[in-house]
mmCIF file of C-alpha atoms in Angstrom:
data_model
loop_
_atom_site.group_PDB
_atom_site.id
_atom_site.type_symbol
_atom_site.label_atom_id
_atom_site.label_comp_id
_atom_site.label_asym_id
_atom_site.label_seq_id
_atom_site.Cartn_x
_atom_site.Cartn_y
_atom_site.Cartn_z
ATOM 1 C CA PHE X 1 -0.067 -0.014 -0.061
ATOM 2 C CA GLY X 2 2.986 2.348 0.934
ATOM 3 C CA VAL X 3 6.053 3.238 2.838
ATOM 4 C CA ILE X 4 6.728 4.796 6.077
ATOM 5 C CA GLU X 5 9.787 6.479 6.399
ATOM 6 C CA PHE X 6 11.638 8.469 9.066
ATOM 7 C CA PHE X 7 14.299 11.066 9.048
ATOM 8 C CA SER X 8 16.663 12.475 11.482
ATOM 9 C CA ASP X 9 20.015 14.631 11.363
ATOM 10 C CA VAL X 10 21.121 12.088 14.437
ATOM 11 C CA VAL X 11 22.875 8.884 13.545
ATOM 12 C CA GLU X 12 21.445 5.909 15.481
ATOM 13 C CA ALA X 13 22.316 2.548 15.950
ATOM 14 C CA PRO X 14 19.697 0.084 14.785
ATOM 15 C CA ASP X 15 17.089 -0.307 17.022
ATOM 16 C CA GLN X 16 15.011 -4.011 16.501
ATOM 17 C CA SER X 17 12.291 -3.025 19.072
ATOM 18 C CA PHE X 18 11.586 0.160 17.171
ATOM 19 C CA LEU X 19 11.700 -1.540 13.843
ATOM 20 C CA GLU X 20 9.351 -4.037 15.022
ATOM 21 C CA MET X 21 7.052 -1.365 16.479
ATOM 22 C CA THR X 22 7.304 0.549 12.797
ATOM 23 C CA ALA X 23 6.538 -2.724 11.046
ATOM 24 C CA ALA X 24 3.404 -3.429 13.515
ATOM 25 C CA LEU X 25 2.190 0.467 12.928
ATOM 26 C CA GLY X 26 2.711 -0.130 9.176
ATOM 27 C CA MET X 27 0.696 -3.260 8.934
ATOM 28 C CA GLN X 28 -2.115 -1.493 10.943
ATOM 29 C CA PHE X 29 -1.872 1.416 8.529
ATOM 30 C CA GLY X 30 -1.963 -1.180 5.927
ATOM 31 C CA GLU X 31 -5.256 -2.790 7.173
ATOM 32 C CA PHE X 32 -7.170 0.802 7.558
ATOM 33 C CA ILE X 33 -6.188 1.552 3.785
ATOM 34 C CA LYS X 34 -7.477 -1.934 3.022
ATOM 35 C CA ARG X 35 -10.789 -1.491 4.991
ATOM 36 C CA ASP X 36 -11.234 1.689 3.329
ATOM 37 C CA ARG X 37 -10.817 0.537 -0.080
ATOM 38 C CA ARG X 38 -12.987 -2.108 0.697
ATOM 39 C CA SER X 39 -15.876 -0.262 1.999
ATOM 40 C CA ARG X 40 -15.624 2.067 -1.153
ATOM 41 C CA GLU X 41 -15.735 -0.906 -3.388
ATOM 42 C CA ILE X 42 -18.876 -2.006 -1.618
ATOM 43 C CA ALA X 43 -20.317 1.589 -1.801
ATOM 44 C CA PHE X 44 -19.440 1.729 -5.676
ATOM 45 C CA GLN X 45 -20.942 -1.971 -6.529
ATOM 46 C CA ARG X 46 -24.026 -0.992 -4.042
ATOM 47 C CA THR X 47 -24.594 2.272 -6.101
ATOM 48 C CA ILE X 48 -24.030 0.416 -9.514
ATOM 49 C CA LEU X 49 -26.709 -2.206 -8.527
ATOM 50 C CA GLU X 50 -29.357 0.568 -7.406
ATOM 51 C CA TYR X 51 -28.727 2.177 -10.500
ATOM 52 C CA GLN X 52 -29.353 -0.749 -12.425
ATOM 53 C CA ALA X 53 -32.265 -1.854 -10.211
ATOM 54 C CA GLU X 54 -34.104 1.597 -10.674
ATOM 55 C CA ALA X 55 -33.234 1.570 -14.638
ATOM 56 C CA ALA X 56 -34.960 -2.150 -14.875
ATOM 57 C CA LEU X 57 -38.155 -2.716 -16.833
ATOM 58 C CA ASP X 58 -38.939 -5.128 -13.693
ATOM 59 C CA GLY X 59 -40.701 -3.934 -10.482
ATOM 60 C CA ILE X 60 -38.167 -5.562 -7.848
ATOM 61 C CA GLY X 61 -39.274 -6.246 -4.143
ATOM 62 C CA VAL X 62 -36.974 -8.097 -1.554
ATOM 63 C CA LEU X 63 -38.594 -9.721 1.574
ATOM 64 C CA GLY X 64 -36.683 -10.231 4.502
ATOM 65 C CA SER X 65 -37.014 -13.395 6.922
ATOM 66 C CA ASP X 66 -38.819 -11.595 9.015
ATOM 67 C CA PHE X 67 -41.624 -10.659 6.480
ATOM 68 C CA GLN X 68 -40.532 -7.320 6.245
ATOM 69 C CA ILE X 69 -40.003 -5.467 2.709
ATOM 70 C CA VAL X 70 -36.149 -4.551 2.954
ATOM 71 C CA TYR X 71 -35.749 -3.423 -0.690
ATOM 72 C CA TRP X 72 -37.867 -2.181 -3.483
ATOM 73 C CA ASN X 73 -37.629 0.020 -6.710
ATOM 74 C CA GLN X 74 -39.558 2.866 -7.911
ATOM 75 C CA ARG X 75 -41.147 0.589 -10.669
ATOM 76 C CA PHE X 76 -42.048 -1.938 -8.161
ATOM 77 C CA LEU X 77 -44.236 1.044 -6.247
ATOM 78 C CA GLU X 78 -45.808 2.398 -9.599
ATOM 79 C CA MET X 79 -46.709 -1.060 -10.745
ATOM 80 C CA PHE X 80 -49.221 -1.913 -7.546
ATOM 81 C CA SER X 81 -49.663 1.623 -6.662
ATOM 82 C CA LEU X 82 -47.934 1.755 -3.566
ATOM 83 C CA ASP X 83 -46.866 4.346 -1.055
ATOM 84 C CA GLU X 84 -43.134 4.210 -0.210
ATOM 85 C CA ASP X 85 -43.951 5.421 3.162
ATOM 86 C CA GLU X 86 -46.201 2.768 3.662
ATOM 87 C CA VAL X 87 -43.957 0.200 2.019
ATOM 88 C CA GLU X 88 -41.133 1.268 4.631
ATOM 89 C CA THR X 89 -43.116 0.283 7.568
ATOM 90 C CA GLY X 90 -45.347 -2.143 6.077
ATOM 91 C CA ASN X 91 -45.353 -5.886 6.999
ATOM 92 C CA ALA X 92 -44.934 -7.795 3.575
ATOM 93 C CA VAL X 93 -47.618 -9.966 4.401
ATOM 94 C CA THR X 94 -50.216 -7.177 4.405
ATOM 95 C CA LEU X 95 -48.673 -5.394 1.395
ATOM 96 C CA ILE X 96 -48.682 -8.668 -0.838
ATOM 97 C CA GLY X 97 -52.508 -9.198 0.145
ATOM 98 C CA ARG X 98 -52.961 -5.440 -1.250
ATOM 99 C CA MET X 99 -51.180 -6.454 -4.559
ATOM 100 C CA VAL X 100 -53.283 -9.592 -4.581
ATOM 101 C CA GLU X 101 -56.739 -7.467 -4.255
ATOM 102 C CA GLN X 102 -55.249 -5.799 -7.603
ATOM 103 C CA THR X 103 -55.680 -9.182 -9.476
ATOM 104 C CA ALA X 104 -58.729 -10.318 -11.523
ATOM 105 C CA ASP X 105 -58.866 -13.369 -9.457
ATOM 106 C CA PRO X 106 -57.678 -12.425 -5.791
ATOM 107 C CA GLU X 107 -59.026 -15.847 -4.310
ATOM 108 C CA SER X 108 -56.713 -18.058 -6.722
ATOM 109 C CA TRP X 109 -53.550 -15.522 -6.361
ATOM 110 C CA ASN X 110 -54.175 -15.232 -2.357
ATOM 111 C CA THR X 111 -53.637 -19.015 -2.313
ATOM 112 C CA LEU X 112 -50.515 -18.849 -4.421
ATOM 113 C CA ALA X 113 -49.136 -16.192 -2.171
ATOM 114 C CA GLU X 114 -49.897 -18.141 0.956
ATOM 115 C CA THR X 115 -47.940 -21.311 -0.566
ATOM 116 C CA VAL X 116 -45.062 -19.190 -1.646
ATOM 117 C CA LEU X 117 -44.609 -17.328 1.768
ATOM 118 C CA ASN X 118 -45.009 -20.493 3.368
ATOM 119 C CA ASN X 119 -42.195 -22.420 1.897
ATOM 120 C CA TRP X 120 -39.235 -20.254 1.630
ATOM 121 C CA ASP X 121 -37.505 -22.655 -0.661
ATOM 122 C CA ALA X 122 -40.109 -22.457 -3.508
ATOM 123 C CA GLU X 123 -39.254 -20.909 -6.845
ATOM 124 C CA ALA X 124 -42.360 -19.848 -9.012
ATOM 125 C CA ARG X 125 -43.265 -18.024 -11.870
ATOM 126 C CA PHE X 126 -46.380 -17.000 -12.889
ATOM 127 C CA GLU X 127 -48.761 -14.338 -14.695
ATOM 128 C CA ALA X 128 -51.168 -12.376 -13.093
ATOM 129 C CA THR X 129 -54.341 -10.446 -14.892
ATOM 130 C CA LEU X 130 -55.119 -7.383 -12.905
ATOM 131 C CA ALA X 131 -58.351 -6.166 -12.481
ATOM 132 C CA ASP X 132 -57.465 -3.065 -15.034
ATOM 133 C CA GLY X 133 -56.310 -5.704 -17.778
ATOM 134 C CA ARG X 134 -52.488 -5.306 -17.070
ATOM 135 C CA ILE X 135 -50.675 -8.657 -17.127
ATOM 136 C CA ILE X 136 -48.056 -9.212 -14.828
ATOM 137 C CA ASP X 137 -45.005 -11.925 -15.391
ATOM 138 C CA ALA X 138 -44.016 -12.385 -11.860
ATOM 139 C CA TRP X 139 -41.021 -14.565 -10.866
ATOM 140 C CA THR X 140 -39.716 -15.155 -7.111
ATOM 141 C CA ALA X 141 -37.067 -17.138 -5.312
ATOM 142 C CA PRO X 142 -35.180 -17.488 -2.320
ATOM 143 C CA VAL X 143 -32.391 -15.174 -1.693
ATOM 144 C CA ARG X 144 -29.413 -17.250 0.306
ATOM 145 C CA SER X 145 -25.762 -16.394 1.004
ATOM 146 C CA PRO X 146 -23.500 -19.067 -0.522
ATOM 147 C CA GLU X 147 -23.219 -20.589 2.861
ATOM 148 C CA GLY X 148 -27.014 -21.243 2.415
ATOM 149 C CA VAL X 149 -27.964 -18.888 5.230
ATOM 150 C CA LEU X 150 -31.525 -17.516 4.231
ATOM 151 C CA TYR X 151 -31.689 -13.519 3.821
ATOM 152 C CA GLY X 152 -35.265 -13.876 2.267
ATOM 153 C CA ARG X 153 -37.310 -13.970 -0.714
ATOM 154 C CA VAL X 154 -36.941 -11.898 -4.311
ATOM 155 C CA LEU X 155 -39.760 -10.763 -6.282
ATOM 156 C CA TYR X 156 -39.502 -9.683 -10.159
ATOM 157 C CA CYS X 157 -42.510 -8.204 -11.778
ATOM 158 C CA ARG X 158 -42.599 -7.150 -15.642
ATOM 159 C CA ASP X 159 -45.665 -5.898 -17.141
ATOM 160 C CA ILE X 160 -45.964 -7.835 -20.552
ATOM 161 C CA THR X 161 -49.367 -6.269 -21.444
ATOM 162 C CA GLU X 162 -48.454 -4.721 -24.649
ATOM 163 C CA ARG X 163 -46.472 -8.022 -25.641
ATOM 164 C CA LYS X 164 -49.486 -10.262 -25.009
ATOM 165 C CA LYS X 165 -51.401 -7.765 -27.029
ATOM 166 C CA ALA X 166 -48.390 -8.254 -29.662
ATOM 167 C CA ASP X 167 -48.469 -11.751 -29.792
ATOM 168 C CA GLU X 168 -52.330 -12.091 -29.788
ATOM 169 C CA GLN X 169 -52.509 -9.433 -33.054
ATOM 170 C CA HIS X 170 -49.769 -11.897 -34.546
ATOM 171 C CA ARG X 171 -51.685 -14.597 -34.019
ATOM 172 C CA ARG X 172 -54.790 -13.247 -35.457
ATOM 173 C CA ASN X 173 -52.867 -11.959 -38.738
ATOM 174 C CA GLU X 174 -51.713 -15.561 -39.293
ATOM 175 C CA GLU X 175 -55.042 -16.869 -38.664
ATOM 176 C CA TRP X 176 -56.665 -14.378 -41.249
ATOM 177 C CA LEU X 177 -53.878 -15.018 -43.566
ATOM 178 C CA SER X 178 -54.559 -18.607 -43.768
ATOM 179 C CA PHE X 179 -58.329 -17.997 -43.768
ATOM 180 C CA LEU X 180 -57.753 -15.599 -47.124
ATOM 181 C CA THR X 181 -55.377 -18.533 -48.718
ATOM 182 C CA GLU X 182 -57.791 -21.415 -48.069
ATOM 183 C CA ALA X 183 -60.752 -19.009 -49.270
ATOM 184 C CA THR X 184 -58.859 -18.078 -52.396
ATOM 185 C CA SER X 185 -58.254 -21.692 -53.149
ATOM 186 C CA LEU X 186 -62.129 -22.846 -52.521
ATOM 187 C CA LEU X 187 -63.541 -20.112 -54.609
ATOM 188 C CA SER X 188 -61.470 -21.492 -57.736
ATOM 189 C CA GLU X 189 -62.092 -25.046 -57.132
ATOM 190 C CA SER X 190 -66.070 -25.249 -58.223
ATOM 191 C CA LEU X 191 -68.586 -23.893 -60.539
ATOM 192 C CA ASP X 192 -71.095 -24.746 -58.531
ATOM 193 C CA TYR X 193 -71.554 -21.533 -56.522
ATOM 194 C CA ARG X 194 -74.066 -23.076 -54.180
ATOM 195 C CA ALA X 195 -71.795 -25.763 -52.796
ATOM 196 C CA THR X 196 -68.860 -23.344 -52.962
ATOM 197 C CA LEU X 197 -70.635 -20.697 -50.632
ATOM 198 C CA ARG X 198 -71.761 -23.492 -48.375
ATOM 199 C CA GLN X 199 -67.919 -24.372 -48.116
ATOM 200 C CA PHE X 200 -67.115 -20.975 -47.792
ATOM 201 C CA ALA X 201 -69.701 -20.561 -44.595
ATOM 202 C CA GLU X 202 -67.866 -23.488 -42.851
ATOM 203 C CA LEU X 203 -64.743 -21.922 -43.322
ATOM 204 C CA ALA X 204 -65.662 -18.329 -42.322
ATOM 205 C CA VAL X 205 -66.621 -20.008 -38.507
ATOM 206 C CA PRO X 206 -65.292 -19.239 -36.044
ATOM 207 C CA THR X 207 -62.526 -16.993 -38.250
ATOM 208 C CA MET X 208 -64.902 -14.278 -39.131
ATOM 209 C CA GLY X 209 -67.923 -15.002 -36.733
ATOM 210 C CA ASP X 210 -69.433 -17.038 -34.357
ATOM 211 C CA TRP X 211 -71.889 -18.711 -36.838
ATOM 212 C CA CYS X 212 -72.562 -17.423 -40.724
ATOM 213 C CA VAL X 213 -75.730 -17.597 -42.983
ATOM 214 C CA ILE X 214 -75.447 -16.672 -46.655
ATOM 215 C CA HIS X 215 -78.239 -15.519 -48.683
ATOM 216 C CA VAL X 216 -78.834 -15.171 -52.324
ATOM 217 C CA VAL X 217 -81.355 -13.310 -54.361
ATOM 218 C CA GLU X 218 -83.260 -15.432 -57.131
ATOM 219 C CA SER X 219 -84.102 -14.703 -60.361
ATOM 220 C CA ASP X 220 -87.786 -13.673 -59.207
ATOM 221 C CA GLY X 221 -86.262 -11.459 -56.251
ATOM 222 C CA THR X 222 -86.915 -13.628 -53.463
ATOM 223 C CA ILE X 223 -84.108 -13.954 -50.871
ATOM 224 C CA VAL X 224 -82.994 -17.196 -49.935
ATOM 225 C CA PRO X 225 -80.463 -18.628 -47.498
ATOM 226 C CA ILE X 226 -78.490 -21.535 -49.040
ATOM 227 C CA ALA X 227 -75.574 -21.865 -46.622
ATOM 228 C CA LEU X 228 -75.478 -21.973 -43.104
ATOM 229 C CA ALA X 229 -72.731 -22.472 -40.732
ATOM 230 C CA HIS X 230 -72.558 -22.912 -36.857
ATOM 231 C CA PRO X 231 -70.495 -24.732 -34.240
ATOM 232 C CA ASP X 232 -73.408 -26.098 -32.469
ATOM 233 C CA GLU X 233 -75.424 -28.611 -34.389
ATOM 234 C CA ALA X 234 -78.479 -28.152 -32.266
ATOM 235 C CA GLU X 235 -78.385 -24.663 -32.677
ATOM 236 C CA ARG X 236 -78.576 -24.969 -36.676
ATOM 237 C CA GLU X 237 -82.094 -25.636 -37.445
ATOM 238 C CA GLU X 238 -83.277 -22.448 -34.824
ATOM 239 C CA VAL X 239 -80.644 -20.254 -36.504
ATOM 240 C CA MET X 240 -81.920 -21.206 -40.355
ATOM 241 C CA ARG X 241 -85.601 -20.711 -38.985
ATOM 242 C CA LEU X 242 -84.491 -17.162 -37.802
ATOM 243 C CA SER X 243 -82.624 -16.581 -41.218
ATOM 244 C CA GLU X 244 -85.826 -17.675 -43.204
ATOM 245 C CA LYS X 245 -88.091 -15.536 -40.951
ATOM 246 C CA TYR X 246 -86.137 -12.193 -41.205
#
């Protein structure tokens, strides 16, 4: 770490005890410097981790083994409309209860929360649909030291609502493209338009609707239903009767 030097204008004979004392002081100073550097490194690492946590897309909360929330980031508070003062003084079980109340199915999620809290070794990943329509992807696992000492439990939550909407839109686009491809092929297969329209009605359900009726105008001007598709056979006759009536 460094060197300690003493200077004097008087020449003295070597003093072993003085040298030993100087060496001991040097070791103590070295320990002080080492501790200071270590403290600074820890403070730096902690600052980096805090900035990373605040910049994360995830809401992050850490529960202590005494069921107190010992760490959270701003995203966690915003995601569940929690107040910072409330979190600082609140019991984790109570706050998790508030989070569960915001889900679309509180009873089921309360059962899951109780299971996780009662089993500190449990890891779980699940999706929670909130009452306001948001979808949260949540993952939780125990936090332990390398020696296996339990510190608590970490909870990561990410709002995946937009991703789910994009996935659903992609799925619908693929279904629509497949439908158009099949419909185009069907319309070019036969000159019997009545048979073709009946097949088209079957193909259109459920992509375009829950059921489908196709009417044509006959040469005498009457409107006649010639095709009907409904997933429930028992309902077909009633749907056809209504179509002929109205």
